[in-house]
CSV table of C-alpha atoms in Angstrom, one decimal:
chain,number,residue,atom,x,y,z
A,583,MET,CA,42.8,155.2,93.5
A,584,ASP,CA,42.6,151.7,94.9
A,585,ILE,CA,43.0,151.6,98.7
A,586,ASN,CA,44.0,147.9,98.4
A,587,SER,CA,47.1,148.8,96.4
A,588,LEU,CA,48.2,151.2,99.2
A,589,LEU,CA,47.6,148.6,101.9
A,590,SER,CA,49.6,146.1,99.9
A,591,ALA,CA,52.5,148.6,99.6
A,592,LEU,CA,52.7,149.6,103.3
A,593,PRO,CA,54.5,146.5,104.6
A,594,GLY,CA,57.3,147.2,102.1
A,595,ALA,CA,57.4,150.8,103.1
A,596,ALA,CA,57.6,149.8,106.8
A,597,ALA,CA,60.5,147.4,106.0
A,598,GLN,CA,62.4,150.0,104.0
A,599,GLY,CA,61.7,152.6,106.7
A,600,LEU,CA,63.2,150.3,109.4
A,601,ILE,CA,66.3,149.7,107.4
A,602,TRP,CA,66.8,153.5,106.8
A,603,GLY,CA,66.0,153.9,110.5
A,604,ILE,CA,69.3,152.3,111.4
A,605,MET,CA,71.0,154.8,109.1
A,606,ALA,CA,69.0,157.6,110.8
A,607,ILE,CA,70.4,156.4,114.2
A,608,GLY,CA,73.9,156.9,112.8
A,609,VAL,CA,72.9,160.4,111.6
A,610,TYR,CA,71.5,161.1,115.1
A,611,ILE,CA,74.9,160.4,116.7
A,612,THR,CA,76.7,163.1,114.6
A,613,PHE,CA,73.8,165.5,114.2
A,614,ARG,CA,72.4,165.5,117.8
A,615,ILE,CA,75.1,164.1,120.0
A,616,LEU,CA,78.3,165.5,118.4
A,617,ASP,CA,76.6,168.5,116.8
A,618,ILE,CA,78.3,167.8,113.5
A,619,ALA,CA,76.8,167.9,110.1
A,620,ASP,CA,78.3,164.9,108.4
A,621,LEU,CA,77.6,164.8,104.7
A,622,SER,CA,79.9,161.8,104.0
A,623,VAL,CA,76.9,159.5,104.7
A,624,ASP,CA,75.7,160.0,101.1
A,625,GLY,CA,78.8,158.1,100.0
A,626,THR,CA,78.8,155.6,102.9
A,627,MET,CA,75.3,154.6,101.9
A,628,CYS,CA,76.7,153.1,98.8
A,629,THR,CA,80.0,151.8,100.3
A,630,GLY,CA,78.3,149.4,102.7
A,631,ALA,CA,76.1,147.8,100.1
A,632,ALA,CA,79.0,147.6,97.6
A,633,VAL,CA,81.3,145.8,100.0
A,634,CYS,CA,78.6,143.5,101.3
A,635,ILE,CA,77.4,142.4,97.8
A,636,MET,CA,80.9,142.0,96.3
A,637,MET,CA,81.9,139.8,99.3
A,638,LEU,CA,78.8,137.7,98.9
A,639,GLN,CA,79.6,137.3,95.2
A,640,GLY,CA,83.1,136.3,96.2
A,641,GLY,CA,81.6,133.4,98.3
A,642,GLN,CA,81.9,134.9,101.8
A,643,ASN,CA,79.5,134.2,104.6
A,644,ILE,CA,76.7,136.8,105.0
A,645,PHE,CA,77.8,137.7,108.5
A,646,VAL,CA,81.4,138.2,107.4
A,647,ALA,CA,80.1,140.4,104.5
A,648,MET,CA,78.0,142.5,106.9
A,649,LEU,CA,81.0,142.9,109.3
A,650,ALA,CA,83.2,144.0,106.5
A,651,ALA,CA,80.6,146.5,105.3
A,652,THR,CA,80.4,148.0,108.8
A,653,ALA,CA,84.2,148.1,109.0
A,654,ALA,CA,84.4,149.9,105.7
A,655,GLY,CA,81.9,152.5,106.9
A,656,MET,CA,84.0,153.0,110.0
A,657,LEU,CA,87.0,153.7,107.8
A,658,VAL,CA,85.0,156.3,106.0
A,659,GLY,CA,84.2,157.9,109.3
A,660,LEU,CA,87.9,157.8,110.2
A,661,ALA,CA,88.8,159.6,107.0
A,662,THR,CA,86.2,162.3,107.6
A,663,GLY,CA,87.5,162.6,111.2
A,664,ILE,CA,91.1,163.0,110.1
A,665,PHE,CA,90.2,165.7,107.6
A,666,HIS,CA,88.3,167.5,110.4
A,667,THR,CA,90.6,167.1,113.4
A,668,ALA,CA,94.1,166.6,112.0
A,669,MET,CA,93.8,168.9,109.0
A,670,GLY,CA,91.6,171.6,110.5
A,671,ILE,CA,89.0,171.3,107.7
A,672,PRO,CA,85.4,172.3,108.9
A,673,ALA,CA,83.2,169.3,109.5
A,674,ILE,CA,80.8,170.0,106.7
A,675,LEU,CA,83.6,170.3,104.1
A,676,SER,CA,85.3,167.2,105.5
A,677,GLY,CA,82.1,165.2,104.8
A,678,ILE,CA,81.8,166.7,101.3
A,679,LEU,CA,85.5,165.8,100.5
A,680,THR,CA,85.0,162.2,101.8
A,681,GLN,CA,81.7,161.9,99.9
A,682,LEU,CA,83.4,163.1,96.7
A,683,GLY,CA,86.3,160.7,97.1
A,684,LEU,CA,84.0,157.7,97.8
A,685,TRP,CA,82.5,158.0,94.3
A,686,GLY,CA,85.7,156.6,92.8
A,687,VAL,CA,86.2,154.2,95.6
A,688,ASN,CA,82.7,152.7,95.3
A,689,LEU,CA,83.2,152.3,91.5
A,690,LYS,CA,86.4,150.4,92.1
A,691,ILE,CA,84.8,148.2,94.7
A,692,MET,CA,81.9,147.2,92.4
A,693,GLY,CA,83.9,147.3,89.2
A,694,LYS,CA,81.0,149.0,87.5
A,695,SER,CA,78.1,151.4,88.4
A,696,ASN,CA,75.9,148.6,89.8
A,697,GLN,CA,76.0,145.0,91.0
A,698,ALA,CA,73.0,142.7,91.4
A,699,ILE,CA,72.5,139.8,93.8
A,700,SER,CA,69.6,137.3,93.9
A,701,VAL,CA,68.0,135.8,97.0
A,702,ASP,CA,67.7,132.6,94.9
A,703,ASN,CA,71.4,132.1,94.8
A,704,TYR,CA,72.6,133.6,98.1
A,705,ASN,CA,71.5,133.2,101.7
A,706,LEU,CA,70.5,136.8,102.4
A,707,LEU,CA,69.3,138.1,105.8
A,708,VAL,CA,66.6,140.3,104.3
A,709,SER,CA,64.8,140.6,101.0
A,710,LEU,CA,61.9,142.3,99.4
A,711,ARG,CA,60.5,138.8,98.8
A,712,TYR,CA,60.3,138.1,102.5
A,713,VAL,CA,58.3,141.2,103.5
A,714,LYS,CA,54.9,139.4,103.3
A,715,ASN,CA,53.9,135.8,103.8
A,716,ALA,CA,57.2,134.8,105.2
A,717,ILE,CA,58.0,132.7,108.3
A,718,THR,CA,59.2,134.7,111.3
A,719,ASP,CA,62.9,133.9,111.1
A,720,LYS,CA,62.9,135.0,107.4
A,721,ASN,CA,60.5,137.9,107.6
A,722,THR,CA,62.4,141.1,106.7
A,723,ILE,CA,60.5,143.3,109.2
A,724,ALA,CA,61.1,141.0,112.1
A,725,VAL,CA,64.8,140.6,111.3
A,726,VAL,CA,65.4,144.3,111.0
A,727,ILE,CA,63.5,145.0,114.3
A,728,LEU,CA,65.8,142.5,116.0
A,729,PHE,CA,68.8,144.3,114.6
A,730,ILE,CA,67.4,147.7,115.8
A,731,ILE,CA,66.8,146.4,119.3
A,732,ALA,CA,70.4,145.0,119.5
A,733,ILE,CA,71.9,148.2,118.1
A,734,ILE,CA,69.9,150.4,120.6
A,735,ALA,CA,70.9,148.2,123.5
A,736,VAL,CA,74.6,148.3,122.6
A,737,LEU,CA,74.5,152.1,122.0
A,738,TYR,CA,72.6,152.6,125.3
A,739,TRP,CA,75.3,150.7,127.1
A,740,PHE,CA,78.2,152.4,125.4
A,741,PHE,CA,77.0,156.0,125.9
A,742,GLY,CA,76.6,155.1,129.6
A,743,THR,CA,80.3,154.2,129.9
A,744,GLU,CA,83.0,156.7,130.8
A,745,LEU,CA,84.1,156.9,127.1
A,746,GLY,CA,80.5,157.3,125.9
A,747,SER,CA,79.8,160.0,128.4
A,748,SER,CA,82.9,161.9,127.4
A,749,LEU,CA,81.7,161.7,123.7
A,750,ARG,CA,78.4,163.2,124.7
A,751,ALA,CA,80.2,165.9,126.7
A,752,THR,CA,82.2,166.7,123.6
A,753,GLY,CA,79.1,167.4,121.6
A,754,CYS,CA,77.4,169.3,124.5
A,755,ASN,CA,80.2,171.7,125.2
A,756,GLU,CA,83.6,171.1,123.5
A,757,ASN,CA,85.5,173.7,125.4
A,758,MET,CA,84.3,172.5,128.8
A,759,ALA,CA,85.0,168.9,127.9
A,760,ARG,CA,88.5,169.9,126.9
A,761,ALA,CA,89.0,171.8,130.2
A,762,GLN,CA,88.1,168.5,132.0
A,763,GLY,CA,91.0,166.7,130.2
A,764,ILE,CA,88.8,165.0,127.5
A,765,ASN,CA,90.5,164.4,124.2
A,766,THR,CA,87.8,166.0,122.1
A,767,ASN,CA,89.5,165.3,118.7
A,768,PHE,CA,89.6,161.6,119.5
A,769,ASN,CA,85.9,161.6,120.5
A,770,LYS,CA,84.9,163.4,117.3
A,771,VAL,CA,86.7,160.8,115.2
A,772,LEU,CA,85.2,158.0,117.2
A,773,GLY,CA,81.7,159.4,116.9
A,774,LEU,CA,82.1,159.7,113.1
A,775,MET,CA,83.3,156.2,112.9
A,776,ILE,CA,80.4,154.8,114.9
A,777,SER,CA,78.0,156.9,112.9
A,778,ASN,CA,79.3,155.8,109.5
A,779,GLY,CA,79.6,152.2,110.6
A,780,LEU,CA,75.9,152.2,111.4
A,781,VAL,CA,75.1,153.9,108.0
A,782,ALA,CA,77.2,151.2,106.2
A,783,PHE,CA,75.4,148.4,108.2
A,784,SER,CA,72.1,149.9,107.1
A,785,SER,CA,73.4,150.1,103.5
A,786,ALA,CA,74.4,146.5,103.5
A,787,LEU,CA,70.9,145.5,104.6
A,788,LEU,CA,69.4,147.8,102.0
A,789,GLY,CA,71.5,146.3,99.2
A,790,GLN,CA,70.3,142.8,100.2
A,791,TYR,CA,66.7,144.0,100.5
A,792,GLN,CA,66.5,145.6,97.1
A,793,GLY,CA,68.8,143.0,95.4
A,794,PHE,CA,71.5,145.4,94.1
A,795,SER,CA,74.0,148.1,95.0
A,796,ASP,CA,74.2,151.2,92.8
A,797,ILE,CA,76.6,154.1,92.7
A,798,ASN,CA,73.7,156.5,93.0
A,799,MET,CA,71.9,154.7,95.9
A,800,GLY,CA,73.3,157.2,98.5
A,801,LYS,CA,72.1,160.4,96.8
A,802,GLY,CA,70.1,162.4,99.2
A,803,ALA,CA,70.6,159.9,102.1
A,804,ILE,CA,71.4,162.7,104.5
A,805,VAL,CA,68.1,164.3,103.8
A,806,ILE,CA,66.2,161.0,104.5
A,807,GLY,CA,68.3,160.5,107.7
A,808,LEU,CA,67.6,164.1,108.9
A,809,ALA,CA,63.9,163.6,108.1
A,810,ALA,CA,63.7,160.5,110.2
A,811,VAL,CA,65.5,162.2,113.1
A,812,ILE,CA,63.3,165.2,113.1
A,813,ILE,CA,60.0,163.4,112.5
A,814,GLY,CA,60.9,161.0,115.3
A,815,GLU,CA,61.7,163.9,117.7
A,816,ALA,CA,58.6,165.8,116.7
A,817,VAL,CA,56.2,162.8,117.1
A,818,PHE,CA,57.7,161.1,120.1
A,819,GLY,CA,59.8,163.8,121.7
A,820,ARG,CA,57.3,164.5,124.5
A,821,ILE,CA,56.8,160.8,125.3
A,822,PHE,CA,60.3,159.3,124.9
A,823,LYS,CA,62.7,160.9,127.4
A,824,ASN,CA,65.1,158.0,127.9
A,825,PHE,CA,68.1,157.9,125.6
A,826,ALA,CA,67.3,154.4,124.3
A,827,LEU,CA,63.7,155.5,123.6
A,828,LYS,CA,65.1,158.5,121.7
A,829,LEU,CA,67.1,156.2,119.5
A,830,LEU,CA,63.9,154.1,119.0
A,831,ALA,CA,62.0,157.3,118.1
A,832,VAL,CA,64.6,158.0,115.3
A,833,ALA,CA,64.1,154.5,113.9
A,834,LEU,CA,60.3,154.9,114.0
A,835,GLY,CA,60.7,158.3,112.3
A,836,GLY,CA,62.2,156.4,109.3
A,837,VAL,CA,59.1,154.2,109.2
A,838,ILE,CA,56.7,157.2,109.4
A,839,TYR,CA,58.7,159.0,106.6
A,840,PHE,CA,58.5,156.1,104.2
A,841,MET,CA,54.8,155.5,105.1
A,842,VAL,CA,54.0,159.1,104.2
A,843,LEU,CA,56.1,158.9,101.1
A,844,GLN,CA,54.1,155.8,100.0
A,845,VAL,CA,50.9,157.6,100.6
A,846,VAL,CA,52.1,160.6,98.5
A,847,ILE,CA,53.1,158.3,95.7
A,848,TRP,CA,49.7,156.5,96.0
A,849,CYS,CA,48.0,159.9,95.7
A,850,GLY,CA,49.6,160.3,92.2
A,851,ILE,CA,52.3,162.9,92.8
A,852,ASP,CA,54.9,163.2,90.0
A,853,THR,CA,57.8,161.0,91.1
A,854,ASP,CA,60.2,163.5,89.6
A,855,LEU,CA,59.2,165.8,92.5
A,856,LEU,CA,59.9,163.3,95.3
A,857,LYS,CA,63.3,164.8,96.1
A,858,LEU,CA,61.7,168.3,96.3
A,859,PHE,CA,59.1,166.8,98.6
A,860,GLN,CA,61.8,165.2,100.8
A,861,ALA,CA,63.6,168.6,101.1
A,862,LEU,CA,60.4,170.4,101.9
A,863,VAL,CA,59.5,167.9,104.7
A,864,VAL,CA,62.9,168.3,106.3
A,865,ALA,CA,62.7,172.1,106.0
A,866,VAL,CA,59.3,172.3,107.6
A,867,PHE,CA,60.2,170.0,110.5
A,868,LEU,CA,63.5,172.0,111.1
A,869,ALA,CA,61.5,175.2,111.1
A,870,VAL,CA,58.8,174.0,113.5
A,871,PRO,CA,60.9,174.6,116.7
A,872,TYR,CA,61.8,178.1,115.4
A,873,TRP,CA,58.2,179.0,114.6
A,874,LYS,CA,57.1,177.6,117.9
A,875,GLY,CA,59.6,179.8,119.8
A,876,LYS,CA,58.9,182.9,117.8
A,877,TYR,CA,55.1,182.8,117.3
A,878,ILE,CA,53.6,180.5,119.8
A,879,THR,CA,55.6,180.5,123.0
A,880,LYS,CA,55.4,183.8,124.8
A,881,PRO,CA,58.8,185.1,126.2
A,882,VAL,CA,58.8,185.4,130.0
A,883,LYS,CA,60.4,188.5,131.4
A,884,ILE,CA,63.0,188.1,134.2
A,885,GLY,CA,60.9,190.2,136.6
A,886,ASP,CA,57.7,188.3,135.9
A,887,LYS,CA,59.5,185.0,136.4
A,888,ALA,CA,60.8,186.2,139.8
A,889,LYS,CA,57.3,187.2,140.9
A,890,GLU,CA,56.0,183.8,139.9
A,891,GLU,CA,58.7,182.0,142.0
A,892,ALA,CA,58.0,184.3,144.9
């Protein structure tokens, strides 16, 4: 095994990890803040790229295409939210229904199962070609880092507002939030829209980065998003206490995930088993808090705690 080949591949893994890190921030909003398992992101991860690439092929400006992709993702979140709140369908099933419906929608958007786009013919924001030996304003890693900083800043401001705080309260204790006069159904829909908007934005960047959109590009996206969230919390949880830093940890979790994945591929694992590896990584990191509480942390009796305080 040539170590130089691994070192050569790591910048690409870092760029891809940062792009997926934006998607993971979207997953974090539903999974941690709203306490909702939103499976519609597997479909949204194709929708964003499909809309962006088709608009670019139609001659639209790159920023207009990115905005349209984000708006399309927010509409996906709106559909999932309506299924859940207005129709009383459980959140996990709402996401599955939306994801299922998006298969046909994405095919209609693209016209076929995949669409390619070349950095030679279009002014793309990011590209695999710009990962190494590119000037700063074209370097993919630098561009995505700037996007992440801007997204975290906007989200930090938003969740500090009255509306953002009510959204966090909805996820923390829905019954108590409702008792305080908060419209929890509206907040759920809003949270799902913001989450899927970020996923679609990430997808639009990914489509540009890899040079194509494909109907299957979102398969297993929720697993990668959860892996990034959980790895980020596990690695940086004790250090990053501020909300903005927690969002940054999630993005860095995506980088770590793809770095580890690249090392695993370099070690010669059968690529047919990568999905199994992804599932096992998420399962292990989800199990760590449970194992820690059950086997490592000793339970403290009420009487002993009172004695310690006295």
